[in-house]
PDB file of C-alpha atoms in Angstrom:
ATOM      1  CA  UNK A   1     208.100  43.163 203.839  1.00 43.00           C
ATOM      2  CA  UNK A   2     206.004  45.587 206.019  1.00 51.00           C
ATOM      3  CA  UNK A   3     204.977  45.049 209.417  1.00 64.00           C
ATOM      4  CA  UNK A   4     201.595  44.918 210.555  1.00 70.00           C
ATOM      5  CA  UNK A   5     200.543  45.676 214.203  1.00 80.00           C
ATOM      6  CA  UNK A   6     199.916  42.290 215.435  1.00 80.00           C
ATOM      7  CA  UNK A   7     196.876  43.748 217.485  1.00 79.00           C
ATOM      8  CA  UNK A   8     195.189  44.513 214.502  1.00 78.00           C
ATOM      9  CA  UNK A   9     195.027  40.924 213.175  1.00 80.00           C
ATOM     10  CA  UNK A  10     192.566  39.408 215.370  1.00 78.00           C
ATOM     11  CA  UNK A  11     189.817  39.507 212.823  1.00 71.00           C
ATOM     12  CA  UNK A  12     192.110  37.979 210.363  1.00 73.00           C
ATOM     13  CA  UNK A  13     193.015  35.373 212.533  1.00 77.00           C
ATOM     14  CA  UNK A  14     189.511  34.411 213.579  1.00 70.00           C
ATOM     15  CA  UNK A  15     188.720  33.943 210.252  1.00 63.00           C
ATOM     16  CA  UNK A  16     191.588  31.932 209.280  1.00 68.00           C
ATOM     17  CA  UNK A  17     192.479  34.738 206.670  1.00 68.00           C
ATOM     18  CA  UNK A  18     196.337  34.633 208.078  1.00 74.00           C
ATOM     19  CA  UNK A  19     199.350  32.866 206.085  1.00 77.00           C
ATOM     20  CA  UNK A  20     200.956  29.921 207.902  1.00 82.00           C
ATOM     21  CA  UNK A  21     203.683  32.530 208.762  1.00 83.00           C
ATOM     22  CA  UNK A  22     201.362  35.269 209.779  1.00 83.00           C
ATOM     23  CA  UNK A  23     199.827  32.404 211.909  1.00 84.00           C
ATOM     24  CA  UNK A  24     202.870  31.512 213.860  1.00 86.00           C
ATOM     25  CA  UNK A  25     203.808  34.809 214.416  1.00 86.00           C
ATOM     26  CA  UNK A  26     200.442  36.280 215.590  1.00 85.00           C
ATOM     27  CA  UNK A  27     199.963  33.027 217.813  1.00 86.00           C
ATOM     28  CA  UNK A  28     203.311  34.005 219.715  1.00 87.00           C
ATOM     29  CA  UNK A  29     202.185  37.546 220.045  1.00 88.00           C
ATOM     30  CA  UNK A  30     198.642  36.023 221.491  1.00 83.00           C
ATOM     31  CA  UNK A  31     200.317  33.798 224.339  1.00 84.00           C
ATOM     32  CA  UNK A  32     201.586  36.937 226.087  1.00 86.00           C
ATOM     33  CA  UNK A  33     198.653  39.520 225.038  1.00 87.00           C
ATOM     34  CA  UNK A  34     195.390  39.020 227.308  1.00 83.00           C
ATOM     35  CA  UNK A  35     193.748  41.641 225.207  1.00 81.00           C
ATOM     36  CA  UNK A  36     193.936  40.257 221.969  1.00 82.00           C
ATOM     37  CA  UNK A  37     193.545  36.439 223.518  1.00 82.00           C
ATOM     38  CA  UNK A  38     189.989  37.760 224.467  1.00 78.00           C
ATOM     39  CA  UNK A  39     189.093  39.807 221.244  1.00 77.00           C
ATOM     40  CA  UNK A  40     190.000  36.750 219.334  1.00 76.00           C
ATOM     41  CA  UNK A  41     188.198  34.518 221.342  1.00 75.00           C
ATOM     42  CA  UNK A  42     184.723  36.859 220.753  1.00 67.00           C
ATOM     43  CA  UNK A  43     185.503  37.119 217.484  1.00 68.00           C
ATOM     44  CA  UNK A  44     186.198  33.455 216.886  1.00 66.00           C
ATOM     45  CA  UNK A  45     182.723  32.810 218.684  1.00 61.00           C
ATOM     46  CA  UNK A  46     180.898  35.433 216.645  1.00 57.00           C
ATOM     47  CA  UNK A  47     182.193  34.157 213.383  1.00 55.00           C
ATOM     48  CA  UNK A  48     181.132  30.711 214.402  1.00 54.00           C
ATOM     49  CA  UNK A  49     177.852  31.488 214.916  1.00 48.00           C
ATOM     50  CA  UNK A  50     177.040  33.699 211.924  1.00 47.00           C
ATOM     51  CA  UNK A  51     178.156  30.786 210.124  1.00 45.00           C
ATOM     52  CA  UNK A  52     174.957  29.006 211.094  1.00 43.00           C
ATOM     53  CA  UNK A  53     172.859  31.798 209.940  1.00 43.00           C
ATOM     54  CA  UNK A  54     172.183  29.831 206.533  1.00 41.00           C
ATOM     55  CA  UNK A  55     168.256  30.349 206.928  1.00 42.00           C
ATOM     56  CA  UNK A  56     165.593  32.079 208.645  1.00 46.00           C
ATOM     57  CA  UNK A  57     161.916  31.762 209.077  1.00 50.00           C
ATOM     58  CA  UNK A  58     159.705  34.730 208.537  1.00 50.00           C
ATOM     59  CA  UNK A  59     157.664  36.240 211.085  1.00 56.00           C
ATOM     60  CA  UNK A  60     154.187  34.387 211.762  1.00 61.00           C
ATOM     61  CA  UNK A  61     151.484  35.942 209.556  1.00 62.00           C
ATOM     62  CA  UNK A  62     153.992  37.621 207.244  1.00 58.00           C
ATOM     63  CA  UNK A  63     152.537  35.606 204.249  1.00 56.00           C
ATOM     64  CA  UNK A  64     148.956  36.639 205.088  1.00 63.00           C
ATOM     65  CA  UNK A  65     150.139  40.092 205.771  1.00 62.00           C
ATOM     66  CA  UNK A  66     151.674  40.630 202.300  1.00 55.00           C
ATOM     67  CA  UNK A  67     148.709  38.905 200.315  1.00 57.00           C
ATOM     68  CA  UNK A  68     146.356  41.504 202.152  1.00 61.00           C
ATOM     69  CA  UNK A  69     148.411  44.506 201.046  1.00 58.00           C
ATOM     70  CA  UNK A  70     148.623  43.096 197.422  1.00 53.00           C
ATOM     71  CA  UNK A  71     144.671  43.996 197.399  1.00 57.00           C
ATOM     72  CA  UNK A  72     145.278  47.382 197.961  1.00 59.00           C
ATOM     73  CA  UNK A  73     147.452  48.152 195.290  1.00 52.00           C
ATOM     74  CA  UNK A  74     145.606  49.529 192.410  1.00 54.00           C
ATOM     75  CA  UNK A  75     147.066  47.962 188.910  1.00 50.00           C
ATOM     76  CA  UNK A  76     146.916  49.528 185.640  1.00 51.00           C
ATOM     77  CA  UNK A  77     145.852  47.290 182.675  1.00 52.00           C
ATOM     78  CA  UNK A  78     148.094  47.324 179.571  1.00 50.00           C
ATOM     79  CA  UNK A  79     147.112  50.333 177.519  1.00 52.00           C
ATOM     80  CA  UNK A  80     145.646  52.485 180.344  1.00 51.00           C
ATOM     81  CA  UNK A  81     145.934  55.864 181.446  1.00 50.00           C
ATOM     82  CA  UNK A  82     149.846  55.365 182.717  1.00 49.00           C
ATOM     83  CA  UNK A  83     150.775  53.928 179.374  1.00 49.00           C
ATOM     84  CA  UNK A  84     151.525  57.730 178.175  1.00 46.00           C
ATOM     85  CA  UNK A  85     153.234  59.020 181.098  1.00 49.00           C
ATOM     86  CA  UNK A  86     156.868  59.627 180.673  1.00 51.00           C
ATOM     87  CA  UNK A  87     159.529  60.115 183.097  1.00 48.00           C
ATOM     88  CA  UNK A  88     162.411  62.582 182.809  1.00 48.00           C
ATOM     89  CA  UNK A  89     164.518  60.283 180.872  1.00 47.00           C
ATOM     90  CA  UNK A  90     161.799  60.395 178.092  1.00 49.00           C
ATOM     91  CA  UNK A  91     161.163  56.492 178.794  1.00 48.00           C
ATOM     92  CA  UNK A  92     157.501  55.261 179.163  1.00 49.00           C
ATOM     93  CA  UNK A  93     156.972  54.231 182.490  1.00 47.00           C
ATOM     94  CA  UNK A  94     156.011  50.565 182.962  1.00 50.00           C
ATOM     95  CA  UNK A  95     152.992  49.280 185.289  1.00 51.00           C
ATOM     96  CA  UNK A  96     154.455  47.304 188.548  1.00 48.00           C
ATOM     97  CA  UNK A  97     153.057  44.299 188.682  1.00 54.00           C
ATOM     98  CA  UNK A  98     151.214  43.521 191.868  1.00 53.00           C
ATOM     99  CA  UNK A  99     152.965  40.357 192.182  1.00 53.00           C
ATOM    100  CA  UNK A 100     156.617  42.126 191.866  1.00 56.00           C
ATOM    101  CA  UNK A 101     155.640  44.212 194.409  1.00 52.00           C
ATOM    102  CA  UNK A 102     154.426  41.460 196.759  1.00 56.00           C
ATOM    103  CA  UNK A 103     158.109  40.000 195.869  1.00 58.00           C
ATOM    104  CA  UNK A 104     159.644  43.481 196.851  1.00 55.00           C
ATOM    105  CA  UNK A 105     157.344  43.466 200.172  1.00 53.00           C
ATOM    106  CA  UNK A 106     158.352  39.605 201.147  1.00 58.00           C
ATOM    107  CA  UNK A 107     162.025  40.263 200.456  1.00 58.00           C
ATOM    108  CA  UNK A 108     162.229  43.624 202.254  1.00 57.00           C
ATOM    109  CA  UNK A 109     160.412  41.934 205.224  1.00 57.00           C
ATOM    110  CA  UNK A 110     162.619  38.923 205.140  1.00 56.00           C
ATOM    111  CA  UNK A 111     165.970  41.210 205.048  1.00 55.00           C
ATOM    112  CA  UNK A 112     164.709  43.127 207.743  1.00 57.00           C
ATOM    113  CA  UNK A 113     164.145  40.223 210.150  1.00 58.00           C
ATOM    114  CA  UNK A 114     167.312  38.505 209.099  1.00 55.00           C
ATOM    115  CA  UNK A 115     169.224  41.432 210.166  1.00 56.00           C
ATOM    116  CA  UNK A 116     167.366  41.267 213.382  1.00 54.00           C
ATOM    117  CA  UNK A 117     168.193  37.861 213.804  1.00 53.00           C
ATOM    118  CA  UNK A 118     171.772  38.168 212.847  1.00 56.00           C
ATOM    119  CA  UNK A 119     172.267  40.825 215.170  1.00 56.00           C
ATOM    120  CA  UNK A 120     170.909  39.065 217.775  1.00 62.00           C
ATOM    121  CA  UNK A 121     172.820  35.854 217.389  1.00 62.00           C
ATOM    122  CA  UNK A 122     176.083  38.183 217.264  1.00 62.00           C
ATOM    123  CA  UNK A 123     175.182  39.461 220.727  1.00 64.00           C
ATOM    124  CA  UNK A 124     174.517  36.124 222.012  1.00 62.00           C
ATOM    125  CA  UNK A 125     177.805  34.870 220.818  1.00 62.00           C
ATOM    126  CA  UNK A 126     179.749  38.250 222.706  1.00 65.00           C
ATOM    127  CA  UNK A 127     177.603  36.892 225.531  1.00 64.00           C
ATOM    128  CA  UNK A 128     178.668  33.164 225.147  1.00 64.00           C
ATOM    129  CA  UNK A 129     182.480  34.356 224.743  1.00 65.00           C
ATOM    130  CA  UNK A 130     182.321  36.816 227.795  1.00 65.00           C
ATOM    131  CA  UNK A 131     180.978  33.634 229.633  1.00 66.00           C
ATOM    132  CA  UNK A 132     183.935  31.350 228.282  1.00 70.00           C
ATOM    133  CA  UNK A 133     186.498  34.306 228.950  1.00 70.00           C
ATOM    134  CA  UNK A 134     185.161  34.102 232.759  1.00 75.00           C
ATOM    135  CA  UNK A 135     185.248  30.477 232.894  1.00 77.00           C
ATOM    136  CA  UNK A 136     188.757  30.118 231.614  1.00 79.00           C
ATOM    137  CA  UNK A 137     189.715  33.037 234.027  1.00 79.00           C
ATOM    138  CA  UNK A 138     188.572  31.113 236.951  1.00 84.00           C
ATOM    139  CA  UNK A 139     189.740  27.861 235.818  1.00 82.00           C
ATOM    140  CA  UNK A 140     193.183  29.345 236.036  1.00 82.00           C
ATOM    141  CA  UNK A 141     192.678  30.665 239.091  1.00 83.00           C
ATOM    142  CA  UNK A 142     191.994  27.009 240.532  1.00 84.00           C
ATOM    143  CA  UNK A 143     194.982  25.652 238.830  1.00 82.00           C
ATOM    144  CA  UNK A 144     197.251  28.793 239.960  1.00 82.00           C
ATOM    145  CA  UNK A 145     196.301  28.664 243.573  1.00 84.00           C
ATOM    146  CA  UNK A 146     198.918  28.380 245.963  1.00 87.00           C
ATOM    147  CA  UNK A 147     197.255  25.452 247.424  1.00 89.00           C
ATOM    148  CA  UNK A 148     196.081  23.894 244.494  1.00 88.00           C
ATOM    149  CA  UNK A 149     196.548  19.883 244.867  1.00 89.00           C
ATOM    150  CA  UNK A 150     196.351  17.130 242.054  1.00 89.00           C
ATOM    151  CA  UNK A 151     194.672  13.475 242.531  1.00 88.00           C
ATOM    152  CA  UNK A 152     195.180  11.560 238.925  1.00 86.00           C
ATOM    153  CA  UNK A 153     192.619   8.730 238.085  1.00 83.00           C
ATOM    154  CA  UNK A 154     192.230   6.396 235.728  1.00 83.00           C
ATOM    155  CA  UNK A 155     188.886   6.139 233.937  1.00 83.00           C
ATOM    156  CA  UNK A 156     186.714   3.481 231.998  1.00 78.00           C
ATOM    157  CA  UNK A 157     187.387   2.607 228.574  1.00 78.00           C
ATOM    158  CA  UNK A 158     191.319   3.627 228.849  1.00 81.00           C
ATOM    159  CA  UNK A 159     190.650   7.460 229.451  1.00 87.00           C
ATOM    160  CA  UNK A 160     192.517   9.076 232.270  1.00 86.00           C
ATOM    161  CA  UNK A 161     191.704  12.323 234.489  1.00 86.00           C
ATOM    162  CA  UNK A 162     192.873  14.230 237.303  1.00 87.00           C
ATOM    163  CA  UNK A 163     191.115  16.871 239.527  1.00 89.00           C
ATOM    164  CA  UNK A 164     192.513  19.851 240.844  1.00 89.00           C
ATOM    165  CA  UNK A 165     191.157  21.261 244.166  1.00 92.00           C
ATOM    166  CA  UNK A 166     192.062  24.523 245.803  1.00 92.00           C
ATOM    167  CA  UNK A 167     190.127  24.764 249.301  1.00 91.00           C
ATOM    168  CA  UNK A 168     191.337  28.588 249.396  1.00 91.00           C
ATOM    169  CA  UNK A 169     189.165  29.032 246.091  1.00 91.00           C
ATOM    170  CA  UNK A 170     186.604  26.628 247.353  1.00 94.00           C
ATOM    171  CA  UNK A 171     186.882  25.138 243.740  1.00 94.00           C
ATOM    172  CA  UNK A 172     187.833  22.402 241.620  1.00 93.00           C
ATOM    173  CA  UNK A 173     188.716  21.714 238.146  1.00 90.00           C
ATOM    174  CA  UNK A 174     188.468  18.131 236.330  1.00 90.00           C
ATOM    175  CA  UNK A 175     190.550  17.240 233.449  1.00 87.00           C
ATOM    176  CA  UNK A 176     189.738  14.243 231.079  1.00 87.00           C
ATOM    177  CA  UNK A 177     191.587  12.912 228.416  1.00 87.00           C
ATOM    178  CA  UNK A 178     190.650  10.082 225.886  1.00 88.00           C
ATOM    179  CA  UNK A 179     186.774  10.143 227.086  1.00 87.00           C
ATOM    180  CA  UNK A 180     184.513   7.864 224.605  1.00 90.00           C
ATOM    181  CA  UNK A 181     181.447   9.621 223.208  1.00 91.00           C
ATOM    182  CA  UNK A 182     178.635   8.741 225.311  1.00 92.00           C
ATOM    183  CA  UNK A 183     175.639   7.060 223.909  1.00 92.00           C
ATOM    184  CA  UNK A 184     172.794   8.468 222.408  1.00 90.00           C
ATOM    185  CA  UNK A 185     170.775  10.703 224.645  1.00 92.00           C
ATOM    186  CA  UNK A 186     173.398  10.623 227.337  1.00 94.00           C
ATOM    187  CA  UNK A 187     175.717  12.700 228.966  1.00 95.00           C
ATOM    188  CA  UNK A 188     178.689  12.610 231.262  1.00 95.00           C
ATOM    189  CA  UNK A 189     177.486  14.053 234.905  1.00 96.00           C
ATOM    190  CA  UNK A 190     180.035  15.254 237.421  1.00 96.00           C
ATOM    191  CA  UNK A 191     179.276  15.347 241.003  1.00 95.00           C
ATOM    192  CA  UNK A 192     180.630  16.201 244.396  1.00 95.00           C
ATOM    193  CA  UNK A 193     181.093  13.192 246.699  1.00 93.00           C
ATOM    194  CA  UNK A 194     179.643  15.011 250.087  1.00 90.00           C
ATOM    195  CA  UNK A 195     180.548  11.937 251.972  1.00 82.00           C
ATOM    196  CA  UNK A 196     178.667   9.267 250.464  1.00 80.00           C
ATOM    197  CA  UNK A 197     175.714  11.714 249.181  1.00 88.00           C
ATOM    198  CA  UNK A 198     176.100  13.264 245.605  1.00 92.00           C
ATOM    199  CA  UNK A 199     175.825  16.974 244.537  1.00 94.00           C
ATOM    200  CA  UNK A 200     175.528  17.685 241.158  1.00 95.00           C
ATOM    201  CA  UNK A 201     178.756  19.657 239.732  1.00 95.00           C
ATOM    202  CA  UNK A 202     177.764  20.234 236.090  1.00 94.00           C
ATOM    203  CA  UNK A 203     177.785  18.254 232.832  1.00 94.00           C
ATOM    204  CA  UNK A 204     180.815  17.516 230.479  1.00 92.00           C
ATOM    205  CA  UNK A 205     180.688  18.238 226.620  1.00 90.00           C
ATOM    206  CA  UNK A 206     179.455  15.021 225.031  1.00 89.00           C
ATOM    207  CA  UNK A 207     181.556  15.855 221.728  1.00 87.00           C
ATOM    208  CA  UNK A 208     185.007  16.305 223.214  1.00 86.00           C
ATOM    209  CA  UNK A 209     187.460  13.436 224.166  1.00 86.00           C
ATOM    210  CA  UNK A 210     189.710  15.516 226.049  1.00 86.00           C
ATOM    211  CA  UNK A 211     188.439  18.703 228.090  1.00 86.00           C
ATOM    212  CA  UNK A 212     189.008  20.557 231.133  1.00 85.00           C
ATOM    213  CA  UNK A 213     185.808  21.353 233.362  1.00 88.00           C
ATOM    214  CA  UNK A 214     185.272  23.859 236.119  1.00 91.00           C
ATOM    215  CA  UNK A 215     183.214  21.812 238.773  1.00 93.00           C
ATOM    216  CA  UNK A 216     179.857  23.922 239.128  1.00 92.00           C
ATOM    217  CA  UNK A 217     179.695  24.982 242.866  1.00 92.00           C
ATOM    218  CA  UNK A 218     181.566  25.341 245.975  1.00 93.00           C
ATOM    219  CA  UNK A 219     183.746  22.120 246.965  1.00 93.00           C
ATOM    220  CA  UNK A 220     182.188  23.120 250.692  1.00 88.00           C
ATOM    221  CA  UNK A 221     183.789  19.958 252.260  1.00 85.00           C
ATOM    222  CA  UNK A 222     183.088  17.664 249.774  1.00 92.00           C
ATOM    223  CA  UNK A 223     185.756  14.510 250.346  1.00 92.00           C
ATOM    224  CA  UNK A 224     185.755  13.528 246.458  1.00 93.00           C
ATOM    225  CA  UNK A 225     183.750  13.520 243.048  1.00 94.00           C
ATOM    226  CA  UNK A 226     182.321  10.912 240.958  1.00 93.00           C
ATOM    227  CA  UNK A 227     181.160  10.557 237.136  1.00 94.00           C
ATOM    228  CA  UNK A 228     178.096   9.029 235.977  1.00 93.00           C
ATOM    229  CA  UNK A 229     176.107   8.771 232.560  1.00 94.00           C
ATOM    230  CA  UNK A 230     172.975  10.468 232.834  1.00 96.00           C
ATOM    231  CA  UNK A 231     170.030  11.327 230.438  1.00 94.00           C
ATOM    232  CA  UNK A 232     170.747  14.302 228.305  1.00 93.00           C
ATOM    233  CA  UNK A 233     170.131  17.296 230.127  1.00 92.00           C
ATOM    234  CA  UNK A 234     171.639  15.978 233.551  1.00 94.00           C
ATOM    235  CA  UNK A 235     169.900  14.566 236.499  1.00 94.00           C
ATOM    236  CA  UNK A 236     169.153  15.896 239.846  1.00 93.00           C
ATOM    237  CA  UNK A 237     170.314  12.591 241.681  1.00 92.00           C
ATOM    238  CA  UNK A 238     172.469   9.990 239.774  1.00 93.00           C
ATOM    239  CA  UNK A 239     170.549   7.281 238.385  1.00 93.00           C
ATOM    240  CA  UNK A 240     173.375   4.781 237.390  1.00 89.00           C
ATOM    241  CA  UNK A 241     176.580   3.392 238.981  1.00 89.00           C
ATOM    242  CA  UNK A 242     179.567   5.986 239.326  1.00 88.00           C
ATOM    243  CA  UNK A 243     182.035   5.250 235.935  1.00 88.00           C
ATOM    244  CA  UNK A 244     184.602   6.659 238.674  1.00 88.00           C
ATOM    245  CA  UNK A 245     184.725   7.936 241.874  1.00 90.00           C
ATOM    246  CA  UNK A 246     187.951   9.847 242.825  1.00 91.00           C
ATOM    247  CA  UNK A 247     188.623  11.084 246.666  1.00 92.00           C
ATOM    248  CA  UNK A 248     189.813  14.698 246.594  1.00 91.00           C
ATOM    249  CA  UNK A 249     193.518  15.224 247.652  1.00 85.00           C
ATOM    250  CA  UNK A 250     194.184  15.967 251.134  1.00 79.00           C
TER     251      UNK A 250
END
């Protein structure tokens, strides 16, 4: 069987187009190739975003513009002057219905708008992929830091968590497992505990039970962290009692 260069399989892998055997071989290669890992992440994000492109609204005023253009198109009546014209093939040329022309105009406008929209979505996906790659690098730097220290904690509802702190990196990472989904309109928010004062450290993904979160902002002498349940979008200050408070390892 012909061997395919694994560096050329990132696109097929992102689209789930490899056989099970090829997937196993490529994932083995992926574990040791940073370039392919980043390209696969970008392609997967782009494919996911483009998969949402099922419909798009036309530009404002498009209907009025098309209908206005229709009135400027001359329509020949049956048997009119254009009936006797023949093309090079010898066939009579049929007059174009103004409604057919309108449909063509509308289709062209819609397709043009869709192409621009899909390009913008692809660019957004690429930016998101780069952002995700940067975040992954920052998480890896904290976890691999020589001074990284870990403190585990039991969370509400049988969930478990751990916080990893690197004073040298001045960053912290929170790892959660088995988190229950927050109620509708609510989200879990992380906080730095500045010895009694709570400073926002970002939001968790409400749709994921297991996740690794780079806490937003510098540790900056914080003594620990907390988790609260907040309205969707987060709060400037905690609006509920902490679901958990975890002191940072010393």
